[in-house]
């Protein structure tokens, strides 16, 4: 995208955010709980802290894993209130899919920038305004310096920042456990076989949710039922005695 176009995009967004701040109150909520006791009890803040950067990657490059990671992020935002800025290079999001986990189209501002450098610029600009419920950015890879800037912007405004790296996950969650990141948490989401059928031929989707880094806490992993129409996850009834329902650390403590 030419520099003049980038500048125009940012100017337009600033004007839009100014209107949001004038017309709405800044959010007081500091934590978004998962409403799954095993997860909330495991996280140091009792939920996902706002005013912080969190990374959410797919467990692999297959479409079902990428979709699971995207819907995991959308479900988090569905459990908050207020507008959401979603930054990406091109139009490749399926809005009905986001609505299916509770993130309705009228809450989402799409910023299609044409290149990843502008995604970072627009995401950082959005995080500097307190009138948003959250800011999402999709990247091939998030450089450490850029991640630090996003973390600082989120801390300053109190807005939730979700970074969705694409095409780099692969392998096992512990493969990236030692990588340095300023993010408060790092997650890896993968699709699992669905549970028992709730209607003929169809069961609720399941995800393997791995918390691979957690500032001030330990990593863990769960098998969960995918987000419902209100963005809520659930522990499968038949998994309560399995590893996925446990909160014992499976990777090294991450700071």
CSV table of N, CA and C in Angstrom, one decimal, residues 70-156:
chain,number,residue,atom,x,y,z
A,70,UNK,N,-9.1,-18.5,15.1
A,70,UNK,CA,-9.9,-17.3,14.8
A,70,UNK,C,-11.2,-17.2,15.7
A,71,UNK,N,-11.9,-18.3,15.7
A,71,UNK,CA,-13.1,-18.3,16.5
A,71,UNK,C,-12.8,-18.3,18.0
A,72,UNK,N,-11.7,-18.8,18.5
A,72,UNK,CA,-11.3,-18.7,19.9
A,72,UNK,C,-11.2,-17.2,20.2
A,73,UNK,N,-10.5,-16.4,19.3
A,73,UNK,CA,-10.3,-15.0,19.6
A,73,UNK,C,-11.7,-14.3,19.5
A,74,UNK,N,-12.5,-14.6,18.5
A,74,UNK,CA,-13.8,-14.0,18.4
A,74,UNK,C,-14.7,-14.3,19.6
A,75,UNK,N,-14.6,-15.5,20.2
A,75,UNK,CA,-15.3,-15.8,21.4
A,75,UNK,C,-14.9,-15.0,22.6
A,76,UNK,N,-13.6,-14.7,22.7
A,76,UNK,CA,-13.2,-13.8,23.8
A,76,UNK,C,-13.8,-12.5,23.7
A,77,UNK,N,-13.8,-11.9,22.5
A,77,UNK,CA,-14.4,-10.6,22.2
A,77,UNK,C,-15.9,-10.6,22.4
A,78,UNK,N,-16.5,-11.7,22.0
A,78,UNK,CA,-18.0,-11.8,22.2
A,78,UNK,C,-18.4,-11.6,23.7
A,79,UNK,N,-17.5,-12.0,24.6
A,79,UNK,CA,-17.8,-11.9,26.0
A,79,UNK,C,-17.5,-10.6,26.6
A,80,UNK,N,-17.1,-9.6,25.8
A,80,UNK,CA,-16.9,-8.3,26.2
A,80,UNK,C,-18.0,-7.4,25.6
A,81,UNK,N,-17.9,-6.1,25.7
A,81,UNK,CA,-18.9,-5.2,25.1
A,81,UNK,C,-18.2,-4.0,24.5
A,82,UNK,N,-18.8,-3.5,23.4
A,82,UNK,CA,-18.2,-2.4,22.7
A,82,UNK,C,-17.6,-2.8,21.3
A,83,UNK,N,-17.2,-1.9,20.5
A,83,UNK,CA,-16.7,-2.1,19.2
A,83,UNK,C,-15.3,-2.8,19.2
A,84,UNK,N,-15.1,-3.5,18.1
A,84,UNK,CA,-13.9,-4.3,18.0
A,84,UNK,C,-13.2,-3.9,16.6
A,85,UNK,N,-11.9,-3.6,16.6
A,85,UNK,CA,-11.2,-3.3,15.4
A,85,UNK,C,-10.4,-4.6,15.0
A,86,UNK,N,-10.7,-5.1,13.8
A,86,UNK,CA,-10.0,-6.3,13.3
A,86,UNK,C,-9.2,-5.9,12.1
A,87,UNK,N,-7.8,-6.0,12.3
A,87,UNK,CA,-6.9,-5.6,11.3
A,87,UNK,C,-6.3,-6.7,10.5
A,88,UNK,N,-6.4,-6.7,9.2
A,88,UNK,CA,-5.9,-7.8,8.3
A,88,UNK,C,-5.5,-7.2,7.0
A,89,UNK,N,-4.7,-8.0,6.2
A,89,UNK,CA,-4.3,-7.5,4.9
A,89,UNK,C,-5.4,-7.4,3.9
A,90,UNK,N,-6.2,-8.4,3.8
A,90,UNK,CA,-7.3,-8.5,2.8
A,90,UNK,C,-8.5,-9.1,3.3
A,91,UNK,N,-9.6,-9.0,2.6
A,91,UNK,CA,-10.9,-9.5,3.0
A,91,UNK,C,-11.0,-11.0,2.9
A,92,UNK,N,-10.7,-11.7,4.1
A,92,UNK,CA,-10.8,-13.1,4.1
A,92,UNK,C,-11.4,-13.7,5.3
A,93,UNK,N,-12.1,-12.8,6.1
A,93,UNK,CA,-12.9,-13.2,7.2
A,93,UNK,C,-14.3,-13.5,6.9
A,94,UNK,N,-14.9,-14.6,7.5
A,94,UNK,CA,-16.3,-15.0,7.2
A,94,UNK,C,-17.1,-14.4,8.4
A,95,UNK,N,-17.8,-13.3,8.2
A,95,UNK,CA,-18.5,-12.6,9.2
A,95,UNK,C,-19.6,-13.5,9.9
A,96,UNK,N,-20.3,-14.3,9.1
A,96,UNK,CA,-21.3,-15.2,9.8
A,96,UNK,C,-20.6,-16.2,10.8
A,97,UNK,N,-19.4,-16.6,10.5
A,97,UNK,CA,-18.7,-17.5,11.4
A,97,UNK,C,-18.4,-16.8,12.7
A,98,UNK,N,-18.0,-15.5,12.7
A,98,UNK,CA,-17.8,-14.7,13.9
A,98,UNK,C,-19.1,-14.5,14.7
A,99,UNK,N,-20.2,-14.3,13.9
A,99,UNK,CA,-21.5,-14.1,14.5
A,99,UNK,C,-21.9,-15.4,15.2
A,100,UNK,N,-21.5,-16.5,14.7
A,100,UNK,CA,-21.9,-17.8,15.2
A,100,UNK,C,-21.3,-18.1,16.6
A,101,UNK,N,-20.2,-17.3,17.0
A,101,UNK,CA,-19.7,-17.5,18.3
A,101,UNK,C,-20.0,-16.2,19.1
A,102,UNK,N,-20.9,-15.4,18.7
A,102,UNK,CA,-21.4,-14.3,19.5
A,102,UNK,C,-20.8,-12.9,19.1
A,103,UNK,N,-19.9,-12.8,18.2
A,103,UNK,CA,-19.3,-11.5,17.8
A,103,UNK,C,-20.1,-11.0,16.6
A,104,UNK,N,-21.1,-10.1,16.9
A,104,UNK,CA,-22.0,-9.7,15.8
A,104,UNK,C,-21.4,-8.7,14.9
A,105,UNK,N,-21.8,-8.7,13.6
A,105,UNK,CA,-21.2,-7.8,12.6
A,105,UNK,C,-21.2,-6.3,12.9
A,106,UNK,N,-22.2,-5.9,13.6
A,106,UNK,CA,-22.3,-4.5,13.9
A,106,UNK,C,-21.3,-4.0,15.0
A,107,UNK,N,-20.6,-4.9,15.6
A,107,UNK,CA,-19.6,-4.6,16.6
A,107,UNK,C,-18.2,-4.5,15.9
A,108,UNK,N,-18.0,-5.0,14.7
A,108,UNK,CA,-16.7,-5.2,14.2
A,108,UNK,C,-16.4,-4.1,13.1
A,109,UNK,N,-15.2,-3.4,13.3
A,109,UNK,CA,-14.7,-2.5,12.3
A,109,UNK,C,-13.6,-3.2,11.6
A,110,UNK,N,-13.7,-3.5,10.3
A,110,UNK,CA,-12.7,-4.2,9.6
A,110,UNK,C,-11.7,-3.2,8.9
A,111,UNK,N,-10.4,-3.4,9.2
A,111,UNK,CA,-9.4,-2.5,8.6
A,111,UNK,C,-8.5,-3.4,7.7
A,112,UNK,N,-8.8,-3.4,6.4
A,112,UNK,CA,-8.1,-4.2,5.4
A,112,UNK,C,-7.0,-3.3,4.8
A,113,UNK,N,-5.8,-3.6,5.1
A,113,UNK,CA,-4.7,-2.6,4.9
A,113,UNK,C,-3.9,-2.9,3.6
A,114,UNK,N,-3.9,-4.1,3.1
A,114,UNK,CA,-3.1,-4.4,1.9
A,114,UNK,C,-1.7,-5.0,2.2
A,115,UNK,N,-1.2,-4.7,3.4
A,115,UNK,CA,0.2,-5.2,3.7
A,115,UNK,C,0.3,-5.3,5.3
A,116,UNK,N,1.2,-6.1,5.7
A,116,UNK,CA,1.3,-6.4,7.2
A,116,UNK,C,2.0,-5.2,7.9
A,117,UNK,N,2.8,-4.4,7.3
A,117,UNK,CA,3.4,-3.3,8.0
A,117,UNK,C,2.3,-2.3,8.4
A,118,UNK,N,1.3,-2.1,7.5
A,118,UNK,CA,0.2,-1.2,7.8
A,118,UNK,C,-0.8,-1.9,8.8
A,119,UNK,N,-0.9,-3.2,8.8
A,119,UNK,CA,-1.7,-3.9,9.9
A,119,UNK,C,-1.1,-3.5,11.2
A,120,UNK,N,0.2,-3.5,11.4
A,120,UNK,CA,0.8,-3.2,12.7
A,120,UNK,C,0.6,-1.7,13.0
A,121,UNK,N,0.7,-0.8,12.1
A,121,UNK,CA,0.5,0.6,12.3
A,121,UNK,C,-1.0,0.9,12.8
A,122,UNK,N,-1.9,0.3,12.0
A,122,UNK,CA,-3.3,0.5,12.3
A,122,UNK,C,-3.7,-0.1,13.7
A,123,UNK,N,-3.2,-1.3,13.9
A,123,UNK,CA,-3.4,-2.0,15.2
A,123,UNK,C,-2.9,-1.1,16.4
A,124,UNK,N,-1.7,-0.6,16.3
A,124,UNK,CA,-1.2,0.2,17.3
A,124,UNK,C,-2.0,1.5,17.5
A,125,UNK,N,-2.4,2.1,16.4
A,125,UNK,CA,-3.2,3.3,16.5
A,125,UNK,C,-4.5,3.0,17.2
A,126,UNK,N,-5.2,1.9,16.9
A,126,UNK,CA,-6.4,1.5,17.5
A,126,UNK,C,-6.3,1.3,19.0
A,127,UNK,N,-5.1,0.7,19.4
A,127,UNK,CA,-4.9,0.4,20.8
A,127,UNK,C,-4.7,1.6,21.7
A,128,UNK,N,-4.4,2.7,21.0
A,128,UNK,CA,-4.2,4.0,21.8
A,128,UNK,C,-5.5,4.7,22.2
A,129,UNK,N,-6.6,4.1,21.7
A,129,UNK,CA,-7.9,4.7,22.0
A,129,UNK,C,-8.7,3.8,23.0
A,130,UNK,N,-9.3,4.4,24.0
A,130,UNK,CA,-10.0,3.6,25.0
A,130,UNK,C,-11.4,3.3,24.7
A,131,UNK,N,-12.0,3.6,23.5
A,131,UNK,CA,-13.3,3.4,23.2
A,131,UNK,C,-13.6,2.0,22.6
A,132,UNK,N,-12.6,1.2,22.5
A,132,UNK,CA,-12.7,-0.1,21.9
A,132,UNK,C,-12.8,-1.3,22.9
A,133,UNK,N,-13.5,-2.3,22.6
A,133,UNK,CA,-13.5,-3.5,23.4
A,133,UNK,C,-12.2,-4.3,23.2
A,134,UNK,N,-11.7,-4.3,22.0
A,134,UNK,CA,-10.4,-5.0,21.7
A,134,UNK,C,-10.0,-4.7,20.3
A,135,UNK,N,-8.7,-5.0,20.0
A,135,UNK,CA,-8.1,-4.8,18.7
A,135,UNK,C,-7.4,-6.2,18.3
A,136,UNK,N,-7.7,-6.7,17.1
A,136,UNK,CA,-7.2,-7.9,16.6
A,136,UNK,C,-6.3,-7.6,15.4
A,137,UNK,N,-5.1,-8.2,15.3
A,137,UNK,CA,-4.3,-8.1,14.2
A,137,UNK,C,-3.8,-9.4,13.7
A,138,UNK,N,-3.9,-9.7,12.4
A,138,UNK,CA,-3.4,-10.9,11.8
A,138,UNK,C,-2.1,-10.7,11.0
A,139,UNK,N,-1.1,-11.5,11.3
A,139,UNK,CA,0.2,-11.4,10.7
A,139,UNK,C,0.7,-12.7,10.3
A,140,UNK,N,1.7,-12.7,9.4
A,140,UNK,CA,2.5,-13.9,9.1
A,140,UNK,C,3.4,-14.2,10.3
A,141,UNK,N,4.0,-13.1,10.8
A,141,UNK,CA,4.9,-13.2,12.0
A,141,UNK,C,4.9,-11.9,12.7
A,142,UNK,N,4.8,-11.9,14.0
A,142,UNK,CA,4.8,-10.6,14.8
A,142,UNK,C,6.2,-10.4,15.3
A,143,UNK,N,7.0,-9.4,14.8
A,143,UNK,CA,8.3,-9.1,15.3
A,143,UNK,C,8.3,-8.7,16.8
A,144,UNK,N,9.3,-9.0,17.5
A,144,UNK,CA,9.4,-8.7,18.9
A,144,UNK,C,9.3,-7.2,19.2
A,145,UNK,N,9.9,-6.4,18.4
A,145,UNK,CA,9.9,-5.0,18.6
A,145,UNK,C,8.4,-4.4,18.4
A,146,UNK,N,7.8,-4.9,17.4
A,146,UNK,CA,6.4,-4.5,17.2
A,146,UNK,C,5.5,-5.0,18.3
A,147,UNK,N,5.7,-6.2,18.8
A,147,UNK,CA,4.9,-6.8,19.9
A,147,UNK,C,5.1,-5.9,21.1
A,148,UNK,N,6.3,-5.4,21.4
A,148,UNK,CA,6.5,-4.6,22.5
A,148,UNK,C,5.7,-3.3,22.4
A,149,UNK,N,5.7,-2.7,21.2
A,149,UNK,CA,4.9,-1.5,21.0
A,149,UNK,C,3.4,-1.7,21.2
A,150,UNK,N,2.9,-2.9,20.7
A,150,UNK,CA,1.5,-3.2,20.9
A,150,UNK,C,1.2,-3.4,22.4
A,151,UNK,N,2.1,-4.1,23.1
A,151,UNK,CA,1.9,-4.3,24.5
A,151,UNK,C,1.8,-3.0,25.3
A,152,UNK,N,2.7,-2.1,25.0
A,152,UNK,CA,2.8,-0.8,25.6
A,152,UNK,C,1.5,0.0,25.3
A,153,UNK,N,1.1,0.0,24.1
A,153,UNK,CA,-0.1,0.8,23.7
A,153,UNK,C,-1.4,0.2,24.4
A,154,UNK,N,-1.4,-1.1,24.5
A,154,UNK,CA,-2.5,-1.8,25.3
A,154,UNK,C,-2.5,-1.4,26.7
A,155,UNK,N,-1.3,-1.4,27.3
A,155,UNK,CA,-1.2,-1.0,28.7
A,155,UNK,C,-1.7,0.4,29.0
A,156,UNK,N,-1.4,1.3,28.0
A,156,UNK,CA,-1.7,2.7,28.2
A,156,UNK,C,-3.2,2.9,28.1
